[in-house]
């Protein structure tokens, strides 16, 4: 059940630790406190949405998981062991791929080169070839644009490339930051259809998304952040009733 | 001797000089591309390369091997410089980086003077290199060093082209130059890429140092200063941070300098260097992104 207070983060101690567990995470950018003790978890095979207004701290949470920002306090555990002090490259090797806000594809490299770098953390050359073929079938437009530089792609095509590049790492946890941002509505639906497909294949995702209904459609559970704190959490279906989400968003309590 | 011969001769000179500028400029651009650092100490890796070759020649190592030693010594010097001087200030404001690089230059040059003395040392060439060919009754001359310079430049630049388009490290260097954060996110070891960039850039400086010394016949600790400034101009003309731009700028500058001396009245040719640096100022003011990318603004 969703409660207006965030449900306490508890786990059955006897059960296996969740794939991702964040406890009391605090992150500051200089004097700006972006996260003030955020706790959340993602189970194996789950899609969890991270919602919230602009500046709530959603991207910061993902950046902390990937090791791009150094948290002040708290802990980030992957399958029970802390990854919080690891450098970003090690975190990718531990199975976390991050598809960042604004796509961030390498514009001067070709589509094929971007995909190749997506697998930079992997040693298994034959597995990489196999995954590339799979992803080119999943995103056929990338196959046609293969030898084009990424900078010449449309926004939607770049988003597909960013997603494919992240998947080239064969992650056990995929962090997605606003995959609908700057993408034409028709393509947004395509991208979410693909995300649904990935979910059915068992890919675990932590999804940041401004489009509430799209996010809650695909997610199993959701957290709502406001000014660096979790204000609401629960099963996605329970959150569809928009009123409480809106309250948690805007804080009109 | 007719005018066509004269033109060809000047062309040979221009390609030879342009090759040296291109070799130095390419390294400046590689490091600038990935770290946004204008590494003034880059020129001093020429000294490291040239003196290493000189010392190995004196120790009886065959000259071709000596060139290899110069290149490797340059690369090693670059890696040490990165580790000792630049890594501690990574991410610091631009002014800090600039001052660090000036300090490194100052220290390296004084160290060079301390170890080798400030007077130029003879740079011995093996007999097979100390030759020149004359064509058309002496109207066309080129030295073995010219040929070696151009040949090694072409080979090493072909290698560079292969490296940055075909290897994961090379592609990673270009990726990190474009977006360091995204390079981290795909799992590239950015530290390793930066070390590789310094090694690669300084290897080119080492090679340029050996070839420069071979052309001049002498080596001295401050030998990197003028080529560094020229390479800086070349890199700016071509668009700082771009490898292709550095090559283009290097050859353009070599051609320009040779043309100033060859075709302008004798009263003007002594002003070659002031003309070149005036050109730098013009570019910085009006076209900071270089000829190839006029719209790109790049902070130095
Ligand atoms: N590099 C930075 N330096 C300083 N403050 C930052 C930086 N990045 C983010 N912030 C601040 O941290 C807070 C959280 O930012 P964050 O980017 O995590 O929000 P978000 O929820 O992703 O927002 P959006 O929906 O706009 O992407 C904001 O107040 C923001 O201004
Ligand atoms: Mg964000």
Coordinates of C-alpha atoms and ligand atoms in Angstrom, one line a residue:
Chain A
X1 CA 0.0 0.0 0.0
X2 CA 1.1 3.5 -0.8
X3 CA 1.2 5.8 2.1
X4 CA 1.8 9.5 2.1
X5 CA 4.7 9.0 4.3
X6 CA 7.3 7.0 2.4
X7 CA 6.9 3.3 3.4
X8 CA 9.8 2.4 5.6
X9 CA 12.6 0.6 3.8
X10 CA 12.6 -2.8 5.4
X11 CA 13.8 -6.2 4.3
X12 CA 13.4 -9.7 5.4
X13 CA 16.8 -10.3 6.9
X14 CA 16.6 -13.9 6.0
X15 CA 15.9 -13.3 2.3
X16 CA 18.7 -12.6 -0.2
X17 CA 19.8 -9.0 -0.3
X18 CA 18.0 -6.9 -3.0
X19 CA 19.9 -6.2 -6.2
X20 CA 20.2 -2.5 -5.3
X21 CA 19.8 -1.1 -1.8
X22 CA 20.3 2.6 -1.0
X23 CA 20.2 3.7 2.6
X24 CA 20.2 7.2 4.0
X25 CA 22.0 8.6 0.9
X26 CA 23.2 12.2 1.3
X27 CA 24.7 14.1 -1.6
X28 CA 25.8 17.8 -1.7
X29 CA 27.1 19.9 -4.6
X30 CA 29.2 22.4 -2.6
X31 CA 26.6 24.1 -0.3
X32 CA 23.6 22.7 -2.2
X33 CA 22.1 19.7 -0.5
X34 CA 20.7 17.6 -3.3
X35 CA 19.8 14.4 -1.4
X36 CA 19.0 14.4 2.3
X37 CA 18.9 10.8 3.3
X38 CA 17.3 8.9 0.5
X39 CA 16.6 5.2 1.0
X40 CA 15.2 2.9 -1.7
X41 CA 15.7 -0.6 -3.1
X42 CA 15.3 -2.4 -6.4
X43 CA 14.7 -6.2 -6.5
X44 CA 16.0 -8.5 -9.2
X45 CA 13.7 -8.3 -12.2
X46 CA 11.8 -5.3 -11.0
X47 CA 11.2 -2.0 -12.8
X48 CA 11.2 0.8 -10.3
X49 CA 10.2 4.4 -11.2
X50 CA 11.9 7.4 -9.6
X51 CA 9.6 10.4 -9.9
X52 CA 9.7 14.0 -8.8
X53 CA 9.6 17.5 -10.0
X54 CA 12.6 19.4 -11.6
X55 CA 15.5 19.6 -9.2
X56 CA 14.1 16.9 -6.8
X57 CA 17.3 14.9 -7.0
X58 CA 16.4 12.1 -9.4
X59 CA 19.5 12.5 -11.6
X60 CA 21.7 12.9 -8.6
X61 CA 20.5 9.6 -7.2
X62 CA 21.5 7.9 -10.5
X63 CA 24.8 9.7 -10.6
X64 CA 25.6 8.6 -7.1
X65 CA 24.8 5.0 -8.0
X66 CA 27.2 5.2 -11.0
X67 CA 29.9 6.8 -8.9
X68 CA 29.9 10.1 -10.8
X69 CA 29.2 12.1 -7.6
X70 CA 30.7 11.2 -4.2
X71 CA 28.0 10.9 -1.5
X72 CA 28.5 12.6 1.9
X73 CA 26.9 9.8 3.8
X74 CA 24.8 6.7 3.5
X75 CA 25.4 3.5 1.6
X76 CA 24.8 2.0 -1.8
X77 CA 24.8 -1.8 -2.0
X78 CA 24.7 -4.1 -5.0
X79 CA 23.7 -7.6 -4.1
X80 CA 24.7 -6.8 -0.5
X81 CA 28.2 -5.4 -1.1
X82 CA 28.9 -1.7 -1.1
X83 CA 29.8 0.0 -4.4
X84 CA 29.8 3.5 -3.0
X85 CA 33.5 4.1 -3.0
X86 CA 34.2 2.3 -6.3
X87 CA 35.3 4.3 -9.4
X88 CA 32.7 4.5 -12.2
X89 CA 34.4 2.0 -14.4
X90 CA 34.4 -0.7 -11.6
X91 CA 30.7 0.0 -11.0
X92 CA 29.9 -0.7 -14.7
X93 CA 32.0 -3.9 -14.4
X94 CA 29.8 -4.9 -11.4
X95 CA 26.8 -4.8 -13.8
X96 CA 25.3 -1.3 -13.5
X97 CA 24.8 0.6 -16.8
X98 CA 23.6 4.2 -16.8
X99 CA 21.8 5.8 -19.7
X100 CA 22.2 9.4 -18.8
X101 CA 19.9 12.4 -19.0
X102 CA 20.2 14.2 -22.3
X103 CA 21.5 11.0 -24.1
X104 CA 25.2 12.0 -24.1
X105 CA 26.1 9.9 -27.1
X106 CA 29.6 10.5 -28.5
X107 CA 28.5 12.8 -31.4
X108 CA 31.8 12.6 -33.4
X109 CA 31.9 8.8 -33.3
X110 CA 29.8 6.5 -35.5
X111 CA 26.9 4.5 -34.2
X112 CA 29.0 1.3 -34.4
X113 CA 31.8 3.0 -32.5
X114 CA 29.4 4.2 -29.8
X115 CA 28.1 0.6 -29.4
X116 CA 31.6 -0.7 -29.3
X117 CA 32.5 1.7 -26.4
X118 CA 29.3 0.6 -24.6
X119 CA 31.0 -2.8 -24.3
X120 CA 34.3 -1.3 -23.1
X121 CA 33.9 -3.0 -19.7
X122 CA 33.5 -6.5 -21.3
X123 CA 36.1 -9.1 -22.2
X124 CA 33.9 -11.6 -23.9
X125 CA 34.3 -10.7 -27.6
X126 CA 31.9 -13.3 -28.9
X127 CA 29.2 -12.3 -26.4
X128 CA 29.7 -8.7 -27.4
X129 CA 29.2 -9.5 -31.1
X130 CA 26.1 -11.5 -30.2
X131 CA 24.6 -8.7 -28.1
X132 CA 25.3 -6.1 -30.9
X133 CA 23.4 -8.2 -33.4
X134 CA 20.5 -8.5 -30.9
X135 CA 20.4 -4.8 -30.2
X136 CA 20.6 -3.9 -33.9
X137 CA 17.6 -6.0 -34.4
X138 CA 15.8 -4.4 -31.5
X139 CA 16.7 -0.9 -32.9
X140 CA 16.6 -1.5 -36.7
X141 CA 17.2 2.2 -37.3
X142 CA 20.6 1.9 -35.7
X143 CA 21.5 -0.8 -38.2
X144 CA 20.8 1.5 -41.1
X145 CA 22.7 4.4 -39.5
X146 CA 25.5 2.2 -38.4
X147 CA 28.4 4.1 -40.0
X148 CA 26.9 7.5 -39.6
X149 CA 28.3 9.8 -36.8
X150 CA 26.0 9.9 -33.8
X151 CA 25.8 13.7 -34.0
X152 CA 23.8 13.4 -37.3
X153 CA 21.0 11.3 -35.7
X154 CA 17.7 12.8 -34.6
X155 CA 16.9 13.1 -30.9
X156 CA 14.8 9.9 -30.9
X157 CA 17.5 8.0 -32.8
X158 CA 20.1 9.3 -30.3
X159 CA 18.0 8.1 -27.4
X160 CA 17.8 4.6 -29.0
X161 CA 21.5 4.7 -29.4
X162 CA 22.1 5.8 -25.8
X163 CA 19.8 2.9 -24.7
X164 CA 21.6 0.4 -26.9
X165 CA 25.0 1.6 -25.8
X166 CA 24.0 1.1 -22.2
X167 CA 22.7 -2.4 -22.9
X168 CA 25.9 -3.3 -24.7
X169 CA 27.4 -3.6 -21.2
X170 CA 24.9 -6.5 -20.6
X171 CA 23.9 -4.9 -17.3
X172 CA 22.2 -6.6 -14.4
X173 CA 20.8 -3.1 -13.5
X174 CA 19.9 -0.5 -16.0
X175 CA 19.6 3.1 -14.8
X176 CA 17.5 5.2 -17.2
X177 CA 17.3 9.0 -16.9
X178 CA 14.4 10.5 -18.7
X179 CA 14.4 8.5 -21.9
X180 CA 11.5 10.5 -23.2
X181 CA 13.3 13.9 -22.9
X182 CA 13.5 15.6 -26.3
X183 CA 12.0 12.7 -28.2
X184 CA 9.0 13.1 -30.5
X185 CA 5.8 11.6 -28.9
X186 CA 5.5 8.8 -31.5
X187 CA 9.0 7.7 -30.8
X188 CA 8.5 7.9 -27.0
X189 CA 5.8 5.2 -27.4
X190 CA 8.3 3.1 -29.4
X191 CA 11.0 3.5 -26.7
X192 CA 8.6 2.5 -23.9
X193 CA 7.4 -0.4 -25.9
X194 CA 11.1 -1.5 -26.2
X195 CA 11.5 -1.0 -22.4
X196 CA 8.5 -3.2 -21.9
X197 CA 10.1 -5.9 -24.0
X198 CA 13.4 -5.6 -22.0
X199 CA 11.4 -5.9 -18.8
X200 CA 9.8 -9.1 -20.0
X201 CA 13.3 -10.4 -20.8
X202 CA 14.1 -9.8 -17.1
X203 CA 16.2 -6.6 -17.3
X204 CA 16.0 -4.8 -14.0
X205 CA 15.5 -1.1 -14.3
X206 CA 15.5 2.0 -12.2
X207 CA 13.7 4.5 -14.3
X208 CA 13.6 8.3 -13.9
X209 CA 10.8 9.8 -15.9
X210 CA 8.7 13.0 -15.9
X211 CA 5.9 11.4 -17.8
X212 CA 3.9 9.9 -14.9
X213 CA 1.5 7.7 -16.8
X214 CA 4.1 6.1 -19.0
X215 CA 6.4 5.5 -16.0
X216 CA 3.6 4.0 -13.8
X217 CA 2.5 1.8 -16.7
X218 CA 5.8 0.1 -17.0
X219 CA 6.9 0.2 -13.3
X220 CA 6.2 -2.3 -10.6
X221 CA 6.9 0.2 -7.8
X222 CA 7.7 3.9 -7.6
X223 CA 9.3 6.4 -5.3
X224 CA 8.5 10.1 -5.4
X225 CA 11.3 12.5 -4.5
X226 CA 10.9 16.1 -3.5
X227 CA 13.8 18.4 -2.6
X228 CA 16.1 15.5 -1.9
X229 CA 13.8 13.3 0.2
X230 CA 11.5 10.4 -0.6
X231 CA 8.0 11.7 0.0
X232 CA 5.9 8.8 -1.3
X233 CA 6.6 5.2 -2.3
X234 CA 4.5 2.2 -3.1
X235 CA 3.2 -0.2 -5.7
X236 CA 2.8 1.5 -9.1
X237 CA -0.9 0.6 -9.4
X238 CA -1.7 2.3 -6.1
X239 CA 0.0 5.5 -7.2
X240 CA -2.1 5.9 -10.4
X241 CA -4.7 7.8 -8.4
X242 CA -2.9 11.1 -9.2
X243 CA -3.9 13.1 -6.2
X244 CA -1.4 11.8 -3.7
X245 CA 1.4 11.8 -6.2
X246 CA 0.6 15.4 -7.0
X247 CA 0.7 16.1 -3.3
X248 CA 4.0 14.4 -2.9
X249 CA 5.3 16.2 -5.9
X250 CA 4.2 19.7 -4.9
X251 CA 4.1 19.3 -1.2
X252 CA 0.6 20.8 -0.8
X253 CA 0.1 19.1 2.5
Chain B
X1 CA 67.9 26.7 -62.6
X2 CA 64.4 27.4 -63.7
X3 CA 61.5 28.6 -61.6
X4 CA 59.8 25.2 -61.6
X5 CA 62.8 23.7 -59.9
X6 CA 62.8 26.5 -57.4
X7 CA 59.1 25.9 -56.6
X8 CA 59.7 22.2 -56.2
X9 CA 62.6 22.8 -53.9
X10 CA 60.5 25.1 -51.7
X11 CA 57.8 22.5 -51.7
X12 CA 60.2 19.9 -50.3
X13 CA 61.3 22.4 -47.7
X14 CA 57.7 23.2 -46.8
X15 CA 56.7 19.5 -46.4
X16 CA 59.7 18.8 -44.3
X17 CA 59.2 21.8 -42.0
X18 CA 55.4 21.2 -41.9
X19 CA 56.0 17.6 -40.9
X20 CA 57.9 18.7 -37.8
X21 CA 55.2 21.2 -36.8
X22 CA 52.5 18.6 -37.4
X23 CA 54.2 16.1 -35.2
X24 CA 54.4 18.6 -32.3
X25 CA 51.0 20.1 -32.9
X26 CA 49.3 16.7 -32.9
X27 CA 50.5 16.0 -29.4
X28 CA 49.4 19.4 -28.1
X29 CA 46.0 18.7 -29.5
X30 CA 45.7 15.2 -28.1
X31 CA 46.3 16.4 -24.6
X32 CA 44.2 19.5 -25.0
X33 CA 41.4 17.5 -26.4
X34 CA 41.1 15.2 -23.4
X35 CA 42.0 17.5 -20.5
X36 CA 41.5 21.1 -21.9
X37 CA 45.1 21.6 -20.8
X38 CA 47.5 23.7 -22.8
X39 CA 50.7 21.8 -22.0
X40 CA 53.6 24.2 -22.5
X41 CA 55.9 21.5 -21.2
X42 CA 55.1 19.5 -24.3
X43 CA 58.0 21.1 -26.1
X44 CA 60.4 19.8 -23.5
X45 CA 59.6 16.2 -24.4
X46 CA 61.4 17.1 -27.6
X47 CA 64.5 17.7 -25.5
X48 CA 63.9 14.4 -23.7
X49 CA 63.6 12.6 -27.0
X50 CA 66.6 14.2 -28.7
X51 CA 69.0 13.9 -25.7
X52 CA 68.0 10.2 -25.3
X53 CA 68.9 9.5 -28.9
X54 CA 72.1 11.5 -28.5
X55 CA 73.1 9.5 -25.4
X56 CA 72.3 6.2 -27.0
X57 CA 74.3 7.1 -30.1
X58 CA 77.2 8.0 -27.9
X59 CA 76.8 4.6 -26.2
X60 CA 77.1 3.0 -29.6
X61 CA 73.4 2.1 -30.2
X62 CA 72.6 2.1 -34.0
X63 CA 70.9 5.4 -35.0
X64 CA 67.6 3.8 -36.0
X65 CA 67.3 2.1 -32.7
X66 CA 68.3 5.4 -31.1
X67 CA 65.3 7.1 -32.7
X68 CA 63.1 4.4 -31.1
X69 CA 64.7 5.1 -27.8
X70 CA 64.0 8.8 -28.2
X71 CA 60.4 8.1 -28.9
X72 CA 60.0 5.7 -26.0
X73 CA 61.8 8.2 -23.7
X74 CA 59.4 10.9 -24.8
X75 CA 56.5 8.7 -24.0
X76 CA 57.9 7.8 -20.6
X77 CA 58.6 11.4 -19.9
X78 CA 55.0 12.3 -20.7
X79 CA 53.6 9.6 -18.4
X80 CA 55.8 10.7 -15.5
X81 CA 54.8 14.4 -16.1
X82 CA 51.1 13.4 -16.0
X83 CA 51.5 11.4 -12.8
X84 CA 53.7 13.9 -11.0
X85 CA 52.5 17.3 -12.2
X86 CA 49.1 17.1 -13.8
X87 CA 47.1 14.4 -12.0
X88 CA 47.2 16.3 -8.6
X89 CA 45.6 19.3 -10.2
X90 CA 43.1 17.5 -12.4
X91 CA 39.8 19.3 -12.4
X92 CA 41.4 22.5 -11.0
X93 CA 40.5 25.9 -12.6
X94 CA 42.1 26.7 -16.0
X95 CA 44.5 29.2 -14.4
X96 CA 45.9 26.5 -12.1
X97 CA 46.5 24.2 -15.0
X98 CA 48.2 26.9 -17.1
X99 CA 50.5 27.9 -14.2
X100 CA 51.3 24.2 -13.5
X101 CA 52.3 23.7 -17.1
X102 CA 54.5 26.8 -17.1
X103 CA 56.1 25.6 -13.9
X104 CA 56.7 22.2 -15.4
X105 CA 58.4 23.8 -18.4
X106 CA 60.5 26.0 -16.2
X107 CA 61.6 23.0 -14.1
X108 CA 62.3 20.7 -17.0
X109 CA 64.3 23.3 -18.9
X110 CA 66.5 24.2 -15.9
X111 CA 66.9 20.5 -15.1
X112 CA 68.1 20.1 -18.7
X113 CA 70.5 22.9 -18.4
X114 CA 71.8 21.5 -15.1
X115 CA 72.4 18.1 -16.6
X116 CA 73.5 18.8 -20.1
X117 CA 74.7 22.4 -19.9
X118 CA 73.2 25.3 -21.9
X119 CA 75.5 25.2 -24.9
X120 CA 74.4 23.3 -28.0
X121 CA 75.8 19.8 -28.3
X122 CA 76.7 18.3 -31.6
X123 CA 74.1 15.8 -32.8
X124 CA 76.1 13.1 -34.7
X125 CA 74.4 11.5 -37.7
X126 CA 75.5 8.2 -39.1
X127 CA 77.1 8.4 -42.6
X128 CA 74.1 7.0 -44.4
X129 CA 72.0 9.8 -43.1
X130 CA 74.5 12.5 -43.6
X131 CA 73.9 12.6 -47.4
X132 CA 71.9 14.5 -49.9
X133 CA 70.7 14.0 -53.4
X134 CA 71.0 16.5 -56.1
X135 CA 68.9 16.6 -59.2
X136 CA 68.9 18.8 -62.3
X137 CA 72.5 19.9 -61.8
X138 CA 72.0 20.9 -58.2
X139 CA 68.9 22.9 -58.7
X140 CA 67.0 20.4 -56.6
X141 CA 68.5 19.1 -53.4
X142 CA 67.1 17.0 -50.7
X143 CA 68.8 15.5 -47.8
X144 CA 68.3 12.1 -46.3
X145 CA 67.0 13.8 -43.2
X146 CA 64.3 15.5 -45.2
X147 CA 63.3 12.1 -46.6
X148 CA 63.5 10.4 -43.2
X149 CA 61.5 13.2 -41.6
X150 CA 58.7 13.0 -44.1
X151 CA 58.7 9.2 -44.1
X152 CA 58.6 8.8 -40.3
X153 CA 55.9 11.5 -40.1
X154 CA 53.7 9.8 -42.6
X155 CA 54.2 6.3 -41.0
X156 CA 53.6 7.6 -37.5
X157 CA 50.5 9.6 -38.6
X158 CA 49.1 6.6 -40.4
X159 CA 49.6 4.7 -37.1
X160 CA 47.8 7.5 -35.3
X161 CA 44.9 7.4 -37.7
X162 CA 44.6 3.6 -37.2
X163 CA 44.9 4.0 -33.4
X164 CA 42.1 6.5 -32.9
X165 CA 39.6 4.8 -35.2
X166 CA 40.3 1.1 -34.7
X167 CA 41.4 0.5 -31.1
X168 CA 39.2 0.8 -28.0
X169 CA 41.8 2.9 -26.3
X170 CA 41.9 5.3 -29.2
X171 CA 38.2 5.5 -29.6
X172 CA 37.9 5.9 -25.8
X173 CA 40.4 8.9 -26.0
X174 CA 38.2 10.6 -28.5
X175 CA 35.1 9.8 -26.5
X176 CA 36.6 11.2 -23.3
X177 CA 37.7 14.3 -25.2
X178 CA 34.1 14.8 -26.2
X179 CA 32.3 13.9 -22.9
X180 CA 34.4 12.8 -20.0
X181 CA 31.3 12.0 -17.8
X182 CA 29.8 9.8 -20.5
X183 CA 33.1 8.1 -21.0
X184 CA 33.0 7.2 -17.2
X185 CA 29.5 5.9 -17.6
X186 CA 30.3 3.4 -20.4
X187 CA 32.9 1.9 -18.1
X188 CA 36.0 3.4 -19.8
X189 CA 39.0 3.8 -17.4
X190 CA 39.4 7.5 -17.9
X191 CA 42.6 7.6 -15.8
X192 CA 44.2 5.1 -18.1
X193 CA 43.0 7.0 -21.2
X194 CA 44.6 10.2 -19.9
X195 CA 47.9 8.4 -19.3
X196 CA 47.7 6.9 -22.8
X197 CA 47.0 10.4 -24.2
X198 CA 50.1 11.8 -22.5
X199 CA 52.2 8.8 -23.6
X200 CA 51.1 9.1 -27.2
X201 CA 51.4 12.9 -27.4
X202 CA 54.9 12.8 -25.8
X203 CA 56.0 10.0 -28.1
X204 CA 55.2 12.3 -31.0
X205 CA 57.1 15.1 -29.3
X206 CA 60.1 12.8 -28.8
X207 CA 60.1 11.8 -32.4
X208 CA 59.9 15.5 -33.5
X209 CA 62.7 16.3 -31.1
X210 CA 65.0 13.7 -32.7
X211 CA 64.2 14.8 -36.2
X212 CA 64.5 18.5 -35.3
X213 CA 67.9 17.9 -33.8
X214 CA 68.9 15.8 -36.9
X215 CA 68.0 18.7 -39.2
X216 CA 69.7 21.3 -37.0
X217 CA 72.7 19.1 -36.3
X218 CA 72.7 20.2 -32.7
X219 CA 70.7 19.7 -29.5
X220 CA 70.3 22.0 -26.5
X221 CA 67.9 22.0 -23.5
X222 CA 65.8 24.9 -24.8
X223 CA 65.4 23.4 -28.3
X224 CA 61.6 22.7 -27.7
X225 CA 60.7 26.3 -27.1
X226 CA 60.4 27.7 -30.6
X227 CA 58.8 24.6 -32.1
X228 CA 56.3 24.5 -29.3
X229 CA 55.2 28.1 -30.0
X230 CA 55.0 27.3 -33.7
X231 CA 53.0 24.1 -33.1
X232 CA 50.7 26.1 -30.8
X233 CA 50.0 28.5 -33.7
X234 CA 49.5 25.5 -36.0
X235 CA 47.1 23.9 -33.6
X236 CA 45.1 27.1 -33.3
X237 CA 44.9 27.6 -37.0
X238 CA 43.6 24.1 -37.5
X239 CA 41.3 24.2 -34.5
X240 CA 42.7 23.4 -31.1
X241 CA 42.0 19.9 -29.8
X242 CA 41.3 18.4 -33.2
X243 CA 43.9 16.0 -34.5
X244 CA 43.1 16.5 -38.1
X245 CA 43.2 20.3 -37.5
X246 CA 46.7 20.0 -36.0
X247 CA 48.0 18.2 -39.0
X248 CA 46.4 20.7 -41.4
X249 CA 47.7 23.6 -39.4
X250 CA 51.2 22.2 -39.1
X251 CA 51.6 21.8 -42.9
X252 CA 49.9 25.1 -43.6
X253 CA 52.2 26.9 -41.2
X254 CA 55.3 25.1 -42.7
X255 CA 54.2 26.2 -46.1
X256 CA 53.6 29.7 -45.0
X257 CA 57.0 30.1 -43.3
X258 CA 58.8 28.7 -46.3
X259 CA 56.8 31.0 -48.6
X260 CA 57.6 34.1 -46.6
X261 CA 61.3 33.4 -46.9
X262 CA 61.2 32.2 -50.5
X263 CA 58.8 34.6 -52.2
X264 CA 58.7 37.9 -50.2
X265 CA 61.4 40.6 -50.6
X266 CA 64.5 40.1 -48.6
X267 CA 63.7 43.0 -46.4
X268 CA 60.6 41.2 -45.1
X269 CA 61.8 37.6 -44.7
X270 CA 63.6 38.3 -41.4
X271 CA 60.2 39.2 -39.9
X272 CA 58.9 35.6 -40.5
X273 CA 58.3 34.8 -36.8
X274 CA 56.6 38.1 -36.0
X275 CA 54.3 37.5 -39.0
X276 CA 53.5 34.1 -37.7
X277 CA 52.7 35.2 -34.2
X278 CA 50.6 38.1 -35.6
X279 CA 48.7 35.5 -37.4
X280 CA 48.1 33.7 -34.1
X281 CA 46.7 36.8 -32.5
X282 CA 44.4 37.3 -35.5
X283 CA 43.1 33.8 -35.2
X284 CA 42.6 34.0 -31.5
X285 CA 40.7 37.2 -31.9
X286 CA 38.6 36.4 -35.0
X287 CA 38.5 32.7 -35.5
X288 CA 39.3 31.0 -32.2
X289 CA 37.9 27.7 -33.5
X290 CA 40.4 27.6 -36.3
X291 CA 39.9 27.5 -40.1
X292 CA 38.1 24.2 -40.1
X293 CA 35.6 24.9 -37.4
X294 CA 34.9 28.6 -37.5
X295 CA 31.9 28.4 -35.2
X296 CA 33.5 26.5 -32.4
X297 CA 34.5 28.6 -29.4
X298 CA 37.2 27.0 -27.4
X299 CA 38.6 28.3 -24.2
X300 CA 42.4 28.1 -23.9
Ligands
LIG1 N1 26.6 20.0 -10.8 C1 25.7 20.6 -9.9 N2 26.2 21.7 -9.2 C2 25.4 22.3 -8.3 N3 24.1 21.9 -8.0 C3 23.6 20.9 -8.7 C4 24.4 20.2 -9.7 N4 23.6 19.2 -10.3 C5 22.4 19.3 -9.7 N5 22.4 20.3 -8.8 C6 21.3 20.7 -7.9 O1 20.9 19.5 -7.2 C7 19.5 19.4 -7.1 C8 19.0 18.1 -7.7 O2 19.4 18.1 -9.1 P1 19.1 16.8 -10.0 O3 19.7 17.1 -11.3 O4 19.4 15.6 -9.3 O5 17.5 17.0 -10.1 P2 16.5 16.1 -11.0 O6 15.4 15.6 -10.1 O7 17.2 15.2 -11.9 O8 15.8 17.3 -11.9 P3 15.4 17.3 -13.5 O9 14.0 16.7 -13.5 O10 15.4 18.8 -13.8 O11 16.4 16.6 -14.2 C9 19.0 20.6 -7.8 O12 18.7 21.6 -6.8 C10 20.1 21.1 -8.7 O13 20.0 22.5 -8.9
LIG2 MG1 17.5 15.0 -13.9

